mmCIF file of C-alpha atoms and ligand atoms in Angstrom:
data_model
loop_
_atom_site.group_PDB
_atom_site.id
_atom_site.type_symbol
_atom_site.label_atom_id
_atom_site.label_comp_id
_atom_site.label_asym_id
_atom_site.label_seq_id
_atom_site.Cartn_x
_atom_site.Cartn_y
_atom_site.Cartn_z
ATOM 1 C CA MET A 18 -3.887 20.055 -18.485
ATOM 2 C CA ALA A 19 -2.699 18.417 -15.274
ATOM 3 C CA TYR A 20 -4.394 15.181 -14.282
ATOM 4 C CA VAL A 21 -4.317 12.967 -11.197
ATOM 5 C CA LEU A 22 -4.226 9.167 -11.231
ATOM 6 C CA THR A 23 -4.991 7.555 -7.886
ATOM 7 C CA ILE A 24 -3.788 4.158 -6.706
ATOM 8 C CA ASP A 25 -5.262 2.915 -3.446
ATOM 9 C CA GLY A 26 -5.060 -0.431 -1.736
ATOM 10 C CA PRO A 27 -3.837 -2.313 1.331
ATOM 11 C CA ALA A 28 -0.232 -2.497 2.522
ATOM 12 C CA GLY A 29 1.989 -4.657 0.346
ATOM 13 C CA ALA A 30 -0.291 -4.816 -2.703
ATOM 14 C CA GLY A 31 2.620 -3.466 -4.749
ATOM 15 C CA LYS A 32 1.308 0.097 -4.984
ATOM 16 C CA SER A 33 4.576 1.933 -4.356
ATOM 17 C CA SER A 34 6.804 0.290 -6.926
ATOM 18 C CA VAL A 35 4.026 0.253 -9.503
ATOM 19 C CA ALA A 36 3.041 3.889 -8.873
ATOM 20 C CA LYS A 37 6.670 4.996 -9.093
ATOM 21 C CA ARG A 38 7.249 3.199 -12.384
ATOM 22 C CA LEU A 39 3.966 4.357 -13.857
ATOM 23 C CA ALA A 40 4.812 7.976 -13.029
ATOM 24 C CA GLN A 41 8.246 7.540 -14.583
ATOM 25 C CA LEU A 42 6.861 6.014 -17.774
ATOM 26 C CA LEU A 43 4.273 8.774 -18.106
ATOM 27 C CA GLY A 44 6.807 11.466 -17.215
ATOM 28 C CA ILE A 45 4.687 12.830 -14.362
ATOM 29 C CA HIS A 46 5.138 13.247 -10.590
ATOM 30 C CA TYR A 47 4.751 10.525 -8.012
ATOM 31 C CA LEU A 48 3.235 11.165 -4.593
ATOM 32 C CA ASP A 49 3.643 8.560 -1.835
ATOM 33 C CA THR A 50 1.083 9.677 0.759
ATOM 34 C CA GLY A 51 1.972 6.828 3.132
ATOM 35 C CA ALA A 52 5.385 8.473 3.542
ATOM 36 C CA ILE A 53 3.654 11.645 4.756
ATOM 37 C CA TYR A 54 1.591 9.708 7.321
ATOM 38 C CA ARG A 55 4.689 7.848 8.452
ATOM 39 C CA ALA A 56 6.661 11.059 8.912
ATOM 40 C CA ILE A 57 3.980 12.847 10.917
ATOM 41 C CA ALA A 58 3.464 9.754 13.105
ATOM 42 C CA LEU A 59 7.167 9.629 13.947
ATOM 43 C CA VAL A 60 7.196 13.291 14.950
ATOM 44 C CA LEU A 61 4.067 12.944 17.091
ATOM 45 C CA ALA A 62 5.495 9.883 18.845
ATOM 46 C CA GLU A 63 8.798 11.679 19.374
ATOM 47 C CA GLU A 64 6.978 14.634 20.886
ATOM 48 C CA GLY A 65 5.166 12.277 23.240
ATOM 49 C CA VAL A 66 1.720 13.062 21.840
ATOM 50 C CA ARG A 67 -0.568 10.144 22.573
ATOM 51 C CA PRO A 68 -2.387 8.560 19.595
ATOM 52 C CA GLU A 69 -5.832 9.865 20.484
ATOM 53 C CA GLU A 70 -7.830 13.010 19.845
ATOM 54 C CA SER A 71 -6.761 15.518 22.473
ATOM 55 C CA GLU A 72 -5.794 19.111 23.005
ATOM 56 C CA SER A 73 -2.112 18.246 22.862
ATOM 57 C CA LEU A 74 -2.639 16.660 19.443
ATOM 58 C CA THR A 75 -4.497 19.728 18.175
ATOM 59 C CA GLN A 76 -1.741 21.937 19.491
ATOM 60 C CA ALA A 77 1.106 19.834 18.097
ATOM 61 C CA LEU A 78 -0.172 19.411 14.526
ATOM 62 C CA PRO A 79 0.199 22.992 13.222
ATOM 63 C CA GLY A 80 3.830 23.026 14.377
ATOM 64 C CA ILE A 81 4.807 19.992 12.297
ATOM 65 C CA ARG A 82 6.189 20.717 8.846
ATOM 66 C CA ILE A 83 6.301 17.811 6.427
ATOM 67 C CA GLU A 84 8.005 18.455 3.090
ATOM 68 C CA LEU A 85 8.654 16.370 0.014
ATOM 69 C CA ARG A 86 11.935 17.075 -1.753
ATOM 70 C CA GLY A 87 12.584 14.905 -4.760
ATOM 71 C CA GLY A 88 12.471 11.412 -3.312
ATOM 72 C CA ALA A 89 13.125 12.554 0.265
ATOM 73 C CA VAL A 90 10.680 13.203 3.101
ATOM 74 C CA LEU A 91 11.550 15.929 5.572
ATOM 75 C CA ALA A 92 9.934 16.349 8.982
ATOM 76 C CA ASN A 93 10.591 19.751 10.488
ATOM 77 C CA GLY A 94 13.602 20.077 8.166
ATOM 78 C CA VAL A 95 15.109 16.687 9.045
ATOM 79 C CA ASP A 96 15.396 13.958 6.405
ATOM 80 C CA VAL A 97 13.453 10.977 7.787
ATOM 81 C CA SER A 98 13.347 8.985 4.532
ATOM 82 C CA ARG A 99 15.029 5.949 6.103
ATOM 83 C CA GLU A 100 13.448 6.128 9.523
ATOM 84 C CA ILE A 101 9.934 6.026 8.073
ATOM 85 C CA ARG A 102 10.553 2.532 6.627
ATOM 86 C CA THR A 103 11.028 0.681 9.922
ATOM 87 C CA PRO A 104 8.482 -1.747 11.462
ATOM 88 C CA ARG A 105 8.044 0.837 14.243
ATOM 89 C CA ALA A 106 6.970 3.419 11.681
ATOM 90 C CA ASP A 107 4.601 0.823 10.136
ATOM 91 C CA LYS A 108 2.799 0.534 13.457
ATOM 92 C CA LEU A 109 2.884 4.199 14.453
ATOM 93 C CA SER A 110 1.572 5.401 11.091
ATOM 94 C CA SER A 111 -1.285 2.944 11.205
ATOM 95 C CA VAL A 112 -2.339 4.204 14.638
ATOM 96 C CA TYR A 113 -1.924 7.962 14.110
ATOM 97 C CA SER A 114 -3.440 7.902 10.603
ATOM 98 C CA ALA A 115 -6.749 6.783 12.128
ATOM 99 C CA LEU A 116 -7.123 10.149 13.891
ATOM 100 C CA PRO A 117 -9.391 12.641 12.096
ATOM 101 C CA SER A 118 -7.225 15.626 13.113
ATOM 102 C CA VAL A 119 -4.149 14.020 11.610
ATOM 103 C CA ARG A 120 -5.985 13.289 8.358
ATOM 104 C CA ARG A 121 -7.349 16.813 8.180
ATOM 105 C CA ALA A 122 -3.900 18.270 8.796
ATOM 106 C CA LEU A 123 -2.483 16.364 5.819
ATOM 107 C CA LEU A 124 -5.273 16.966 3.340
ATOM 108 C CA GLY A 125 -3.993 20.340 2.116
ATOM 109 C CA LEU A 126 -0.433 19.130 1.673
ATOM 110 C CA GLN A 127 -1.627 16.260 -0.518
ATOM 111 C CA ARG A 128 -3.997 18.334 -2.642
ATOM 112 C CA ASP A 129 -1.386 21.060 -3.097
ATOM 113 C CA GLN A 130 0.834 18.676 -5.034
ATOM 114 C CA GLU A 131 -1.488 18.984 -8.030
ATOM 115 C CA GLN A 132 -0.193 22.497 -8.653
ATOM 116 C CA TYR A 133 3.183 21.036 -9.708
ATOM 117 C CA GLY A 134 1.639 19.105 -12.594
ATOM 118 C CA SER A 135 0.164 15.709 -13.361
ATOM 119 C CA LEU A 136 0.483 13.175 -10.635
ATOM 120 C CA VAL A 137 0.325 9.500 -9.750
ATOM 121 C CA VAL A 138 -0.785 9.468 -6.133
ATOM 122 C CA GLU A 139 -0.715 6.387 -3.981
ATOM 123 C CA GLY A 140 -2.396 5.739 -0.623
ATOM 124 C CA ARG A 141 -5.583 4.524 1.053
ATOM 125 C CA ASP A 142 -8.210 7.217 0.444
ATOM 126 C CA GLU A 143 -6.805 9.084 -2.542
ATOM 127 C CA GLY A 144 -9.588 8.179 -4.956
ATOM 128 C CA SER A 145 -12.313 8.286 -2.315
ATOM 129 C CA VAL A 146 -11.492 11.396 -0.243
ATOM 130 C CA VAL A 147 -8.412 13.344 -1.326
ATOM 131 C CA PHE A 148 -8.928 13.387 -5.102
ATOM 132 C CA PRO A 149 -12.516 12.137 -5.564
ATOM 133 C CA LYS A 150 -12.682 13.752 -9.008
ATOM 134 C CA ALA A 151 -9.584 12.006 -10.346
ATOM 135 C CA PRO A 152 -10.369 10.861 -13.889
ATOM 136 C CA LEU A 153 -8.745 7.475 -13.436
ATOM 137 C CA LYS A 154 -8.614 5.493 -10.192
ATOM 138 C CA PHE A 155 -7.057 2.144 -9.444
ATOM 139 C CA PHE A 156 -7.515 -0.186 -6.498
ATOM 140 C CA LEU A 157 -4.678 -2.687 -6.153
ATOM 141 C CA THR A 158 -5.162 -5.614 -3.883
ATOM 142 C CA ALA A 159 -3.609 -9.041 -3.172
ATOM 143 C CA THR A 160 -4.032 -11.831 -0.643
ATOM 144 C CA PRO A 161 -2.393 -11.216 2.756
ATOM 145 C CA GLU A 162 -0.018 -14.134 2.038
ATOM 146 C CA ALA A 163 1.152 -12.691 -1.274
ATOM 147 C CA ARG A 164 1.654 -9.291 0.359
ATOM 148 C CA ALA A 165 3.612 -10.777 3.267
ATOM 149 C CA ARG A 166 5.909 -12.650 0.848
ATOM 150 C CA ARG A 167 6.642 -9.390 -0.977
ATOM 151 C CA ARG A 168 7.345 -7.472 2.229
ATOM 152 C CA CYS A 169 9.784 -10.208 3.330
ATOM 153 C CA LEU A 170 11.622 -10.064 0.021
ATOM 154 C CA GLU A 171 11.815 -6.270 0.235
ATOM 155 C CA ARG A 172 13.310 -6.413 3.732
ATOM 156 C CA GLU A 173 15.723 -9.177 2.700
ATOM 157 C CA ARG A 174 16.982 -7.086 -0.175
ATOM 158 C CA ARG A 175 17.635 -4.280 2.263
ATOM 159 C CA GLY A 176 19.640 -6.664 4.433
ATOM 160 C CA GLU A 177 17.003 -6.654 7.194
ATOM 161 C CA PRO A 178 15.485 -10.164 7.100
ATOM 162 C CA VAL A 179 12.240 -10.668 9.035
ATOM 163 C CA SER A 180 10.084 -13.686 9.786
ATOM 164 C CA TYR A 181 7.271 -14.394 7.321
ATOM 165 C CA GLU A 182 4.864 -15.286 10.138
ATOM 166 C CA GLU A 183 5.488 -11.989 11.888
ATOM 167 C CA VAL A 184 5.033 -9.985 8.712
ATOM 168 C CA LEU A 185 1.821 -11.829 7.867
ATOM 169 C CA ALA A 186 0.407 -11.194 11.347
ATOM 170 C CA ALA A 187 1.353 -7.499 11.130
ATOM 171 C CA ILE A 188 -0.279 -7.176 7.704
ATOM 172 C CA ARG A 189 -3.499 -8.748 8.963
ATOM 173 C CA GLU A 190 -3.504 -6.445 11.967
ATOM 174 C CA ARG A 191 -2.919 -3.371 9.815
ATOM 175 C CA ASP A 192 -5.619 -4.430 7.324
ATOM 176 C CA ILE A 193 -8.141 -4.528 10.130
ATOM 177 C CA ALA A 194 -6.988 -1.173 11.541
ATOM 178 C CA ASP A 195 -6.911 0.550 8.124
ATOM 179 C CA SER A 196 -10.291 -0.696 6.971
ATOM 180 C CA SER A 197 -12.216 -0.490 10.220
ATOM 181 C CA ARG A 198 -11.288 3.040 11.259
ATOM 182 C CA GLU A 199 -14.103 5.549 11.287
ATOM 183 C CA VAL A 200 -12.503 8.252 9.178
ATOM 184 C CA SER A 201 -11.422 7.531 5.614
ATOM 185 C CA PRO A 202 -11.260 3.753 5.961
ATOM 186 C CA LEU A 203 -9.590 1.786 3.220
ATOM 187 C CA VAL A 204 -12.318 1.180 0.638
ATOM 188 C CA GLN A 205 -12.401 0.636 -3.062
ATOM 189 C CA PRO A 206 -13.236 4.092 -4.435
ATOM 190 C CA GLU A 207 -16.288 4.403 -6.613
ATOM 191 C CA GLY A 208 -15.377 3.969 -10.238
ATOM 192 C CA ALA A 209 -11.954 2.528 -9.463
ATOM 193 C CA VAL A 210 -10.462 -0.244 -11.574
ATOM 194 C CA ARG A 211 -9.783 -3.181 -9.226
ATOM 195 C CA ILE A 212 -6.710 -5.289 -9.897
ATOM 196 C CA ASP A 213 -5.781 -8.362 -7.862
ATOM 197 C CA THR A 214 -1.989 -8.524 -8.108
ATOM 198 C CA SER A 215 -1.528 -11.793 -6.132
ATOM 199 C CA ASP A 216 -0.469 -13.781 -9.177
ATOM 200 C CA MET A 217 0.904 -10.963 -11.293
ATOM 201 C CA THR A 218 4.477 -9.808 -11.697
ATOM 202 C CA GLU A 219 5.261 -6.142 -11.149
ATOM 203 C CA ASP A 220 5.849 -5.739 -14.900
ATOM 204 C CA GLU A 221 2.401 -7.156 -15.637
ATOM 205 C CA VAL A 222 0.714 -4.795 -13.177
ATOM 206 C CA VAL A 223 2.547 -1.782 -14.606
ATOM 207 C CA GLU A 224 1.620 -2.855 -18.129
ATOM 208 C CA CYS A 225 -2.029 -3.282 -17.121
ATOM 209 C CA LEU A 226 -2.228 0.199 -15.577
ATOM 210 C CA LEU A 227 -0.291 1.791 -18.386
ATOM 211 C CA SER A 228 -2.618 0.399 -21.024
ATOM 212 C CA ARG A 229 -5.652 1.770 -19.114
ATOM 213 C CA VAL A 230 -4.011 5.194 -18.905
ATOM 214 C CA ARG A 231 -3.078 5.181 -22.605
ATOM 215 C CA ASP A 232 -6.609 4.166 -23.431
ATOM 216 C CA ALA A 233 -8.026 7.038 -21.366
ATOM 217 C CA LEU A 234 -5.578 9.476 -22.978
ATOM 218 C CA ALA A 235 -6.506 8.255 -26.472
ATOM 219 C CA LYS A 236 -10.212 8.609 -25.716
ATOM 220 C CA GLY A 237 -9.637 12.102 -24.333
ATOM 221 C CA GLU A 238 -10.904 11.106 -20.862
ATOM 222 C CA ILE A 239 -7.673 12.580 -19.539
ATOM 223 C CA SER A 240 -5.435 15.046 -21.311
ATOM 224 C CA ALA A 241 -1.731 15.549 -20.868
HETATM 225 O O1 LIG B 15 1.283 2.935 2.345
HETATM 226 P P1 LIG B 15 2.034 2.880 3.668
HETATM 227 O O2 LIG B 15 2.173 1.483 4.217
HETATM 228 O O3 LIG B 15 3.358 3.558 3.568
HETATM 229 O O4 LIG B 15 1.121 3.711 4.700
HETATM 230 C C1 LIG B 15 1.481 3.885 6.044
HETATM 231 C C2 LIG B 15 0.238 4.051 6.897
HETATM 232 O O5 LIG B 15 -0.428 5.269 6.590
HETATM 233 C C3 LIG B 15 -0.796 2.938 6.747
HETATM 234 O O6 LIG B 15 -1.053 2.339 8.002
HETATM 235 C C4 LIG B 15 -2.047 3.591 6.267
HETATM 236 C C5 LIG B 15 -1.794 5.061 6.382
HETATM 237 N N1 LIG B 15 -2.221 5.799 5.183
HETATM 238 C C6 LIG B 15 -3.474 6.343 5.212
HETATM 239 O O7 LIG B 15 -4.197 6.169 6.182
HETATM 240 N N2 LIG B 15 -3.902 7.074 4.150
HETATM 241 C C7 LIG B 15 -3.123 7.256 3.063
HETATM 242 N N3 LIG B 15 -3.568 7.979 2.037
HETATM 243 C C8 LIG B 15 -1.834 6.680 3.031
HETATM 244 C C9 LIG B 15 -1.409 5.933 4.110
#
């Protein structure tokens, strides 16, 4: 039977790499919901729709088609996989994802992914709103400083160095926006296992999650 594992937490807590590896090790799908929010935000900005509830937002949303193909994200048929990883997309996604209409528009797309089989899904409200009945939920967190250091390393590896101070300020700003918004704020879902990854290596986090999943599988709390 298909099962869903949710991983929520703030930006830079290491969710993406851990979720990807966990899915790989378990041989199940991986769903990066942040990528979906990033893609829709880019399209809305491109179309000149202001980041507020309005008639033009309501009219624009049904015309936007976001698709996930393998590792790629397509917006209205165009591959935006690279574009969604820019600092501009960081900001835009944070602003547009606070709008209830945007969240509603993306709910179906996220839930539909379950039909393709078991899933590791990563985001902000996956265990609390999108998949509240998920049998196993994780909440990954880390200090803003640890998260900023990771983001800087990531960007450096991509050949796009950024200043640590700027990244730290942006993370703090996004934390406030993501957790203070009215709809689906970032919260630790009920029943979620909380893991502070500040002083853990990626391997240790993966191992920690994997052992919880194996435990749940062995106890029959989830079944493959
Ligand atoms: O995880 P990320 O940094 O790629 O997410 C981009 C933005 O989308 C972030 O500001 C929070 C938002 N988001 C959300 O509101 N709900 C989700 N399930 C996933 C992401």
